[in-house]
Amino acid sequence: MDCKQFENNILDYLDGSLAEAEKQRFKAHLQSCASCQAELEAQQKLMTLFGQVPQETPSDRLRDGFLDMLAEEQQAQVVHMAHKKEFPWKTAFQIAASIALVMGGFFLGGLRSGDTSQEQISALQQESKVLKQQMMLALMENRSPSKRIQAVNYTEEIAQPDATLIKALADRLLYDANSNVRLAAAEALGNFKSSQQARAALIEALNTEKDPSLQIELIGILVRLQEKRALEPMKKLLETQETPIYVKEQLNNGITQLI
Amino acid sequence: MKKVSTLIAFLSVCLMAHAQKSYTHSLSGIKKVVVSSNTTMEFKTGNSNELVIGHIETKDGHQHHDHNDDQIDERAKGLTPIYAGGNDNTNGFGFSVEKEGDVLKVKDLKSFMQRSGLRFTLPKGIDLSIDTGNLGSADVNGFDSDIEVNSNVGGVVLTNVTGPITARTSTGNIEVVFTEVNQTSPISLRSSTGAVDVSLPANTKANLELKSTMGNVFTDFDVKYQQEEGMKVVGANRKIDTQINGGGVLIKLSSSVGNVYLRKK
Ligand SMILES: [Zn+2]
């Protein structure tokens, strides 16, 4: 078993769905590989984190019910993973997101039965939101650009992003080494029309971005936002000698739409 | 006795010459290999858990040699070459190889002029991040791992891959043929002026985002904008957002000036 196969087997190992022969090979690799030991520990911590999520909820009754629910859902998830291998439950974030989803369903159930207060429900919802955001922020630091793009795209689901989230997206836009990730961040920020922080990051990016196709995307987004403060960096880019002719075309086009 | 020592001398010369032809590094505990070089690079899959760097074979079976391998510089006898980019720790092969946690960083210290193509052999499941510098190109075949490629003028060809894939070129074309599409995280392929040409199995589940700012988008998949048979222009100057086979992982293909082609395999 190599490290890749090991990685693919971690969740199955943790939930006990690995066949005996596989389990032996898994353990043999574990003995010999420090980096996979670390990976397994990290995954175990993550799973524990999900188990601990509702511990500080106000009502014991609510909490117990919730824990049962969570345990049931984890059970269901095990079945899911064991029988539908192709289903993409393999990344930690997706597990977190699905649990958050179940929590949402549980709140609705609680509301209907009318035996929990609105405050308790919002406290729980708040916690699940925080967890979801923490997972998203962590995934934005993943070394795979594809995973970082995935994390950036998840922000589309968030209607009211807080300053921490916008800051994280702005960091991706301005500092990510991979320009495909920077593009995803630009598009995500462009969706938050009413955030001044998001607009400021997009304008800043137009000042610093060297990738021509990303410059074109930024121009498009800022023109769509009717962001007149973009005129200055656009004019500057138009006067820069290194700017490719096809970018200048888009700049001229954009400037006339903003003036 | 004299014959024996001559033989030993001859053999050791052979061994030294051999050491120059390839370099091997164990991948025990390594999950990702990060490669940067300015030359034509081929990535092939191998069965052992190691990285082998060699020269690209020509059609008649001969290996290319680096341009200055053949000339023995008498003045350099007893000296070792040093490079601006780092220390060669590959026995004269001209690479700096460093392990950082479970990542192996492989940096070519020689210039474009000093290389004429390199072949990297690795296990098919190892994650790859490839930087082709200013003039290099990448041809990757048979990996089912997470692949990242950044290229400038050189083309990027990925064959028999599954993704996730993140690729970007300035002027080079990007060509990708998928055997199947890994659904865990997005595929993103971008070029500034080059073409982006992708082949997918017809039953691939995906959410597509296709865009060419100044060129055209062509496909033979059933997407909303398609009007006639065959490979047709499905929408100039605008982004096409659509699903195939009920939707799935995001596949995002874009070029600013070049065309985008999405083919059924
Ligand atoms: Zn390992």
Coordinates of C-alpha atoms and ligand atoms in Angstrom, one line a residue:
Chain A
M1 CA 0.0 0.0 0.0
D2 CA 1.4 3.4 -0.9
C3 CA 0.6 6.8 0.8
K4 CA -2.2 7.6 -1.7
Q5 CA -4.0 4.4 -1.1
F6 CA -3.5 4.8 2.6
E7 CA -5.1 8.3 2.4
N8 CA -8.0 7.0 0.5
N9 CA -8.6 4.3 3.1
I10 CA -8.4 6.5 6.2
L11 CA -12.1 7.3 6.6
D12 CA -13.0 3.7 5.9
Y13 CA -10.5 2.6 8.6
L14 CA -11.8 5.1 11.1
D15 CA -15.4 4.1 10.7
G16 CA -14.5 0.4 10.7
S17 CA -15.6 -0.5 7.2
L18 CA -12.2 -1.7 6.0
A19 CA -12.0 -5.4 5.1
E20 CA -9.6 -7.4 7.2
A21 CA -6.9 -7.9 4.6
E22 CA -7.1 -4.2 3.7
K23 CA -6.9 -3.3 7.4
Q24 CA -3.7 -5.4 7.8
R25 CA -2.1 -3.6 4.8
F26 CA -3.3 -0.3 6.2
K27 CA -1.7 -1.0 9.6
A28 CA 1.5 -2.3 8.0
H29 CA 1.9 1.0 6.1
L30 CA 1.0 3.0 9.2
Q31 CA 3.9 1.3 11.1
S32 CA 6.4 2.4 8.4
C33 CA 5.3 5.9 7.5
A34 CA 5.5 8.9 9.8
S35 CA 3.6 11.2 7.5
C36 CA 0.7 8.9 7.2
Q37 CA 0.6 8.5 11.0
A38 CA 0.3 12.3 11.2
E39 CA -2.4 12.3 8.6
L40 CA -4.4 9.6 10.5
E41 CA -4.1 11.6 13.7
A42 CA -5.3 14.8 12.0
Q43 CA -8.3 12.9 10.6
Q44 CA -9.1 11.4 14.0
K45 CA -9.0 14.9 15.6
L46 CA -11.3 16.2 12.9
M47 CA -13.8 13.4 13.6
T48 CA -13.6 14.1 17.3
L49 CA -14.3 17.8 16.6
F50 CA -17.5 16.9 14.8
G51 CA -18.5 14.7 17.8
Q52 CA -17.9 17.6 20.2
V53 CA -19.7 20.3 18.3
P54 CA -22.9 20.6 20.4
Q55 CA -21.3 20.3 23.8
E56 CA -21.9 23.8 24.9
T57 CA -25.5 24.0 24.0
P58 CA -27.8 25.3 26.7
S59 CA -30.4 22.6 27.2
D60 CA -29.4 19.1 28.2
R61 CA -32.5 17.7 26.6
L62 CA -31.8 19.4 23.4
R63 CA -28.2 18.4 23.5
D64 CA -28.9 14.7 24.1
G65 CA -31.4 14.7 21.3
F66 CA -28.9 16.4 19.1
L67 CA -26.1 14.0 20.0
D68 CA -28.3 11.1 19.2
M69 CA -29.2 12.6 16.0
L70 CA -25.6 13.3 15.2
A71 CA -24.7 9.7 16.1
E72 CA -27.4 8.4 13.8
E73 CA -26.2 10.6 11.0
Q74 CA -22.6 9.5 11.4
Q75 CA -24.0 5.9 11.4
A76 CA -25.8 6.7 8.2
Q77 CA -22.7 8.3 6.8
V78 CA -20.8 5.0 7.4
V79 CA -23.3 3.1 5.5
H80 CA -23.1 5.7 2.8
M81 CA -19.4 5.5 2.5
A82 CA -19.3 1.7 2.6
H83 CA -21.8 1.2 -0.2
K84 CA -21.4 4.2 -2.5
K85 CA -17.7 4.5 -3.1
E86 CA -18.1 6.9 -5.9
F87 CA -20.0 9.4 -3.8
P88 CA -17.6 12.3 -2.9
W89 CA -17.8 12.2 0.9
K90 CA -14.1 11.8 1.1
T91 CA -13.1 15.3 2.0
A92 CA -13.5 16.5 5.6
F93 CA -15.2 19.6 4.6
Q94 CA -18.0 17.8 2.9
I95 CA -18.6 15.8 6.1
A96 CA -18.7 19.0 8.1
A97 CA -21.1 20.6 5.6
S98 CA -23.4 17.6 5.6
I99 CA -23.5 17.6 9.4
A100 CA -24.3 21.3 9.4
L101 CA -27.1 20.4 7.0
V102 CA -28.5 17.8 9.4
M103 CA -28.3 20.3 12.2
G104 CA -30.4 22.6 10.0
G105 CA -33.0 19.9 9.6
F106 CA -33.0 19.2 13.3
F107 CA -33.7 22.9 14.1
L108 CA -36.7 22.7 11.9
G109 CA -37.9 19.6 13.7
G110 CA -37.4 21.4 17.0
L111 CA -39.3 24.4 15.8
R112 CA -42.3 22.3 14.8
S113 CA -42.5 20.5 18.1
G114 CA -42.3 23.8 19.8
D115 CA -40.3 22.5 22.9
T116 CA -37.2 24.6 22.4
S117 CA -36.7 28.3 22.6
Q118 CA -35.7 30.4 19.6
E119 CA -32.5 31.5 21.4
Q120 CA -31.3 27.9 21.9
I121 CA -31.9 27.2 18.3
S122 CA -30.0 30.3 17.1
A123 CA -27.1 29.4 19.4
L124 CA -26.8 26.0 17.8
Q125 CA -27.2 27.4 14.3
Q126 CA -24.5 30.0 15.2
E127 CA -22.1 27.2 16.2
S128 CA -22.7 25.2 13.1
K129 CA -22.1 28.3 11.0
V130 CA -18.8 28.9 12.9
L131 CA -17.7 25.4 12.4
K132 CA -18.6 25.5 8.7
Q133 CA -16.7 28.7 8.3
Q134 CA -13.7 27.4 10.1
M135 CA -13.6 24.4 7.8
M136 CA -13.9 26.6 4.8
L137 CA -11.1 28.9 6.0
A138 CA -8.9 25.8 6.7
L139 CA -9.6 24.4 3.3
M140 CA -8.6 27.7 1.7
E141 CA -5.1 27.0 3.0
N142 CA -4.9 23.5 1.5
R143 CA -1.9 22.8 -0.6
S144 CA -4.0 21.6 -3.5
P145 CA -5.2 24.5 -5.7
S146 CA -8.2 22.5 -6.6
K147 CA -9.2 22.2 -2.9
R148 CA -8.6 26.0 -2.4
I149 CA -10.9 26.7 -5.4
Q150 CA -13.5 24.4 -3.9
A151 CA -13.3 26.3 -0.6
V152 CA -13.6 29.7 -2.4
N153 CA -16.6 28.4 -4.3
Y154 CA -18.3 27.3 -1.1
T155 CA -18.6 30.9 -0.1
E156 CA -21.2 31.3 -2.8
E157 CA -23.7 29.7 -0.4
I158 CA -23.1 32.4 2.2
A159 CA -25.5 35.3 1.9
Q160 CA -24.0 37.6 4.6
P161 CA -20.3 37.1 4.7
D162 CA -18.4 38.5 7.7
A163 CA -15.2 40.5 7.6
T164 CA -13.1 37.4 8.4
L165 CA -14.4 35.5 5.3
I166 CA -14.0 38.5 3.0
K167 CA -10.5 39.0 4.3
A168 CA -9.7 35.3 3.6
L169 CA -11.0 35.7 0.0
A170 CA -9.1 38.9 -0.4
D171 CA -5.9 37.1 0.7
R172 CA -6.5 34.4 -1.9
L173 CA -7.1 37.0 -4.6
L174 CA -4.0 39.0 -3.8
Y175 CA -1.5 36.5 -2.6
D176 CA -2.3 33.0 -3.8
A177 CA 0.5 31.5 -5.9
N178 CA -2.0 29.9 -8.3
S179 CA -3.8 32.2 -10.7
N180 CA -6.7 29.9 -11.0
V181 CA -7.3 30.3 -7.3
R182 CA -7.0 34.0 -7.6
L183 CA -9.6 34.0 -10.4
A184 CA -12.0 32.0 -8.2
A185 CA -11.5 34.5 -5.4
A186 CA -12.1 37.4 -7.7
E187 CA -15.4 35.9 -8.9
A188 CA -16.5 35.1 -5.3
L189 CA -15.7 38.6 -4.1
G190 CA -17.6 40.0 -7.1
N191 CA -20.8 38.3 -5.8
F192 CA -20.7 40.3 -2.6
K193 CA -21.9 43.5 -4.3
S194 CA -22.7 45.4 -1.1
S195 CA -19.4 44.7 0.6
Q196 CA -17.0 47.7 0.5
Q197 CA -14.2 45.4 1.7
A198 CA -14.7 43.1 -1.3
R199 CA -14.8 46.0 -3.7
A200 CA -11.6 47.4 -2.2
A201 CA -9.8 44.0 -2.6
L202 CA -10.9 43.8 -6.3
I203 CA -9.6 47.3 -7.0
E204 CA -6.3 46.5 -5.2
A205 CA -5.9 43.3 -7.3
L206 CA -6.2 45.3 -10.5
N207 CA -3.3 47.4 -9.3
T208 CA -1.1 44.3 -8.6
E209 CA -2.2 41.5 -10.8
K210 CA 0.2 40.6 -13.6
D211 CA -1.7 37.7 -15.3
P212 CA -3.4 39.2 -18.4
S213 CA -6.4 36.9 -18.4
L214 CA -7.0 37.6 -14.8
Q215 CA -6.7 41.4 -15.5
I216 CA -9.5 40.9 -18.1
E217 CA -11.7 39.1 -15.5
L218 CA -11.1 41.8 -12.9
I219 CA -12.1 44.5 -15.4
G220 CA -15.3 42.6 -16.2
I221 CA -16.2 42.2 -12.6
L222 CA -15.5 45.8 -11.6
V223 CA -17.4 47.2 -14.6
R224 CA -20.4 44.9 -13.8
L225 CA -20.3 46.3 -10.2
Q226 CA -20.2 49.8 -11.8
E227 CA -17.2 50.5 -9.5
K228 CA -16.0 54.0 -10.6
R229 CA -13.0 53.8 -8.3
A230 CA -11.6 51.2 -10.7
L231 CA -11.2 53.9 -13.4
E232 CA -7.8 55.0 -12.0
P233 CA -6.1 51.6 -12.0
M234 CA -7.7 50.8 -15.4
K235 CA -6.2 54.0 -16.9
K236 CA -2.9 53.2 -15.3
L237 CA -2.9 49.7 -16.8
L238 CA -3.8 51.2 -20.2
E239 CA -0.7 53.4 -20.0
T240 CA 1.6 50.5 -19.0
Q241 CA 3.7 49.3 -21.9
E242 CA 3.7 45.6 -20.8
T243 CA -0.1 45.4 -20.9
P244 CA -1.0 43.1 -23.8
I245 CA -3.0 44.6 -26.7
Y246 CA -6.0 42.3 -26.0
V247 CA -6.2 43.5 -22.4
K248 CA -6.0 47.2 -23.6
E249 CA -9.0 46.4 -25.8
Q250 CA -11.0 45.3 -22.8
L251 CA -9.8 48.3 -20.8
N252 CA -10.9 50.8 -23.4
N253 CA -14.3 49.0 -23.6
G254 CA -14.6 49.0 -19.8
I255 CA -13.6 52.6 -19.3
T256 CA -16.3 53.8 -21.7
Q257 CA -18.9 51.8 -19.7
L258 CA -17.8 53.3 -16.4
I259 CA -17.5 56.9 -17.3
Chain B
M1 CA 46.7 -8.0 -12.6
K2 CA 47.1 -5.1 -14.9
K3 CA 44.2 -6.4 -17.0
V4 CA 42.0 -6.5 -13.9
S5 CA 42.7 -3.0 -12.8
T6 CA 42.1 -1.8 -16.4
L7 CA 38.8 -3.6 -16.3
I8 CA 37.9 -2.0 -13.0
A9 CA 38.8 1.4 -14.3
F10 CA 36.7 0.8 -17.4
L11 CA 33.7 -0.4 -15.3
S12 CA 33.9 2.6 -13.0
V13 CA 33.9 4.9 -16.0
C14 CA 30.8 3.1 -17.3
L15 CA 29.2 3.4 -13.9
M16 CA 29.9 7.1 -13.7
A17 CA 28.5 7.6 -17.2
H18 CA 25.4 5.6 -16.1
A19 CA 25.0 7.8 -13.0
Q20 CA 24.7 10.7 -15.3
K21 CA 21.8 9.2 -17.3
S22 CA 19.3 8.9 -14.5
Y23 CA 18.7 9.9 -10.9
T24 CA 16.5 8.0 -8.5
H25 CA 15.0 9.2 -5.2
S26 CA 12.8 7.2 -2.8
L27 CA 9.2 8.4 -2.3
S28 CA 8.7 6.7 1.0
G29 CA 6.5 9.0 3.1
I30 CA 6.0 11.4 0.1
K31 CA 2.5 12.3 -1.1
K32 CA 3.3 15.2 -3.4
V33 CA 6.2 16.0 -5.8
V34 CA 6.8 19.6 -6.8
V35 CA 8.9 19.9 -10.0
S36 CA 10.3 23.0 -11.7
S37 CA 12.3 23.0 -14.9
N38 CA 12.6 25.0 -18.0
T39 CA 12.8 22.1 -20.5
T40 CA 10.4 19.7 -22.2
M41 CA 9.2 17.4 -19.4
E42 CA 7.5 14.0 -19.7
F43 CA 5.8 12.4 -16.7
K44 CA 5.2 8.7 -16.8
T45 CA 3.9 6.2 -14.3
G46 CA 6.1 3.5 -12.8
N47 CA 5.5 0.6 -10.4
S48 CA 8.0 1.3 -7.7
N49 CA 7.6 3.9 -5.0
E50 CA 10.4 6.1 -6.3
L51 CA 11.1 9.1 -8.5
V52 CA 13.4 8.4 -11.5
I53 CA 14.6 11.4 -13.5
G54 CA 16.1 10.5 -16.9
H55 CA 16.4 11.9 -20.4
I56 CA 13.6 11.7 -23.0
E57 CA 14.1 8.8 -25.5
T58 CA 14.0 9.6 -29.2
K59 CA 12.0 7.4 -31.6
D60 CA 14.9 5.2 -32.5
G61 CA 15.4 4.3 -28.8
H62 CA 18.4 6.6 -28.2
Q63 CA 18.3 9.0 -25.3
H64 CA 18.9 12.7 -25.7
H65 CA 21.9 13.9 -23.8
D66 CA 22.2 17.2 -22.2
H67 CA 24.1 19.5 -24.4
N68 CA 27.2 19.6 -22.4
D69 CA 27.3 16.0 -21.3
D70 CA 29.3 15.0 -24.4
Q71 CA 32.0 17.6 -24.1
I72 CA 34.4 16.7 -21.3
D73 CA 35.8 19.9 -19.9
E74 CA 39.4 19.2 -19.0
R75 CA 39.6 22.4 -17.0
A76 CA 36.7 21.3 -14.8
K77 CA 38.5 18.2 -13.7
G78 CA 38.3 17.9 -9.9
L79 CA 35.9 20.8 -9.7
T80 CA 32.1 20.6 -9.3
P81 CA 29.6 22.8 -11.1
I82 CA 27.7 25.3 -8.9
Y83 CA 24.4 26.8 -9.7
A84 CA 22.7 30.1 -8.9
G85 CA 19.4 28.4 -8.1
G86 CA 20.7 26.1 -5.3
N87 CA 22.9 23.1 -4.5
D88 CA 23.1 20.1 -6.7
N89 CA 22.5 17.1 -4.4
T90 CA 21.8 14.7 -7.2
N91 CA 25.3 13.4 -7.9
G92 CA 25.9 15.8 -10.8
F93 CA 22.5 15.5 -12.4
G94 CA 21.9 19.2 -11.9
F95 CA 18.9 19.1 -9.5
S96 CA 18.2 20.3 -6.0
V97 CA 16.0 17.8 -4.3
E98 CA 14.5 18.6 -0.9
K99 CA 12.0 16.9 1.3
E100 CA 9.6 19.1 3.3
G101 CA 7.2 16.9 5.4
D102 CA 5.4 14.7 2.9
V103 CA 6.3 16.9 -0.1
L104 CA 9.4 16.4 -2.3
K105 CA 10.6 19.6 -4.0
V106 CA 12.6 18.9 -7.2
K107 CA 14.2 21.9 -8.8
D108 CA 16.2 21.8 -12.1
L109 CA 19.3 23.9 -11.6
K110 CA 20.3 23.8 -15.3
S111 CA 19.1 26.3 -17.9
F112 CA 17.0 25.8 -20.9
M113 CA 20.1 25.7 -23.0
Q114 CA 21.7 23.0 -21.0
R115 CA 18.8 20.6 -21.2
S116 CA 17.1 18.8 -24.0
G117 CA 14.1 17.1 -22.4
L118 CA 13.6 15.2 -19.1
R119 CA 11.5 12.2 -18.2
F120 CA 10.1 11.8 -14.7
T121 CA 8.8 8.4 -13.7
L122 CA 6.6 8.3 -10.6
P123 CA 3.8 6.1 -9.0
K124 CA 0.4 7.0 -10.6
G125 CA -1.2 8.1 -7.3
I126 CA 1.4 10.7 -6.3
D127 CA 0.2 14.4 -6.4
L128 CA 2.1 16.6 -8.8
S129 CA 2.8 20.3 -9.0
I130 CA 4.7 21.2 -12.2
D131 CA 6.2 24.6 -13.1
T132 CA 7.6 24.8 -16.6
G133 CA 9.4 28.1 -16.1
N134 CA 9.5 30.3 -19.1
L135 CA 10.2 27.9 -21.9
G136 CA 9.4 24.4 -20.7
S137 CA 6.4 22.2 -21.4
A138 CA 4.7 19.3 -19.7
D139 CA 3.4 16.0 -21.1
V140 CA 1.8 14.0 -18.3
N141 CA 0.3 10.5 -18.9
G142 CA -1.6 8.1 -16.7
F143 CA -1.9 9.7 -13.2
D144 CA -5.0 9.5 -11.1
S145 CA -3.8 12.1 -8.6
D146 CA -4.2 15.8 -8.0
I147 CA -2.2 17.6 -10.7
E148 CA -1.2 21.3 -10.9
V149 CA 0.6 22.7 -13.9
N150 CA 1.8 26.3 -14.5
S151 CA 3.3 27.1 -17.9
N152 CA 4.2 30.1 -19.9
V153 CA 4.8 29.6 -23.6
G154 CA 5.0 25.8 -23.4
G155 CA 2.1 23.5 -24.0
V156 CA 0.5 21.3 -21.4
V157 CA -0.7 17.9 -22.4
L158 CA -2.4 15.6 -19.9
T159 CA -3.5 12.2 -21.1
N160 CA -5.3 9.4 -19.3
V161 CA -5.9 11.5 -16.1
T162 CA -8.8 11.8 -13.7
G163 CA -8.3 15.1 -11.9
P164 CA -8.5 17.1 -9.8
I165 CA -6.5 19.3 -12.2
T166 CA -5.5 22.9 -12.1
A167 CA -3.6 24.1 -15.2
R168 CA -2.7 27.5 -16.5
T169 CA -0.7 28.7 -19.5
S170 CA 0.1 32.1 -21.0
T171 CA 0.4 31.2 -24.7
G172 CA 0.7 27.5 -24.7
N173 CA -2.2 25.2 -25.5
I174 CA -3.8 23.0 -22.8
E175 CA -5.0 19.6 -23.9
V176 CA -6.5 17.1 -21.5
V177 CA -8.0 13.7 -22.0
F178 CA -9.8 12.2 -19.0
T179 CA -10.3 8.5 -18.5
E180 CA -12.9 9.4 -15.8
V181 CA -13.5 12.5 -13.8
N182 CA -12.8 12.5 -10.0
Q183 CA -15.8 14.2 -8.3
T184 CA -14.0 15.4 -5.2
S185 CA -12.9 18.9 -6.1
P186 CA -13.0 21.3 -9.1
I187 CA -11.1 21.1 -12.4
S188 CA -9.9 24.5 -13.6
L189 CA -8.0 25.0 -16.9
R190 CA -7.1 28.5 -18.1
S191 CA -5.0 30.0 -20.9
S192 CA -4.5 33.6 -21.9
T193 CA -4.0 33.2 -25.6
G194 CA -3.7 29.4 -26.1
A195 CA -6.5 26.9 -26.8
V196 CA -8.0 24.8 -24.1
D197 CA -9.0 21.4 -25.5
V198 CA -10.6 18.8 -23.2
S199 CA -12.0 15.3 -23.9
L200 CA -14.4 13.7 -21.4
P201 CA -16.2 10.3 -21.3
A202 CA -19.7 11.0 -22.6
N203 CA -21.3 9.9 -19.3
T204 CA -19.3 12.4 -17.1
K205 CA -21.4 14.1 -14.5
A206 CA -20.3 17.8 -14.3
N207 CA -21.2 21.4 -13.9
L208 CA -19.6 23.2 -16.8
E209 CA -18.3 26.7 -16.9
L210 CA -17.0 27.4 -20.4
K211 CA -15.7 30.8 -21.4
S212 CA -13.7 32.4 -24.2
T213 CA -13.5 36.2 -23.9
M214 CA -12.5 36.8 -27.5
G215 CA -12.6 33.4 -29.1
N216 CA -15.2 30.7 -29.4
V217 CA -16.4 27.8 -27.4
F218 CA -17.0 24.5 -29.2
T219 CA -18.6 21.3 -27.9
D220 CA -20.5 18.2 -29.0
F221 CA -22.0 17.7 -25.5
D222 CA -25.7 18.6 -25.2
V223 CA -25.6 22.1 -23.7
K224 CA -28.4 24.6 -23.8
Y225 CA -26.9 26.9 -26.4
Q226 CA -26.3 24.2 -29.0
Q227 CA -28.5 24.6 -32.1
E228 CA -27.2 22.3 -34.8
E229 CA -25.4 19.0 -35.1
G230 CA -21.7 18.4 -34.6
M231 CA -19.2 20.7 -33.1
K232 CA -20.8 24.1 -33.2
V233 CA -20.0 27.5 -31.8
V234 CA -22.1 27.6 -28.6
G235 CA -21.6 31.1 -27.5
A236 CA -19.0 33.7 -28.4
N237 CA -18.0 36.3 -25.7
R238 CA -20.0 34.9 -22.9
K239 CA -19.8 32.4 -20.2
I240 CA -21.7 29.2 -20.6
D241 CA -23.0 27.7 -17.3
T242 CA -24.6 24.3 -17.8
Q243 CA -24.8 20.8 -16.5
I244 CA -24.1 17.5 -18.2
N245 CA -25.6 14.1 -17.1
G246 CA -27.4 15.7 -14.2
G247 CA -24.5 17.7 -12.9
G248 CA -21.5 17.0 -10.8
V249 CA -18.0 18.4 -10.0
L250 CA -17.2 21.8 -11.4
I251 CA -15.2 21.8 -14.7
K252 CA -14.1 25.3 -15.6
L253 CA -12.4 25.9 -19.0
S254 CA -11.4 29.4 -20.1
S255 CA -9.2 31.3 -22.5
S256 CA -9.1 35.0 -23.1
V257 CA -8.1 35.0 -26.7
G258 CA -7.9 31.3 -27.7
N259 CA -10.8 28.9 -28.3
V260 CA -12.2 26.4 -25.9
Y261 CA -13.1 22.9 -27.1
L262 CA -15.0 20.3 -25.1
R263 CA -15.2 16.9 -26.7
K264 CA -17.1 13.7 -26.0
K265 CA -14.7 10.8 -25.8
Ligands
ZN1 ZN 2.6 6.9 3.9

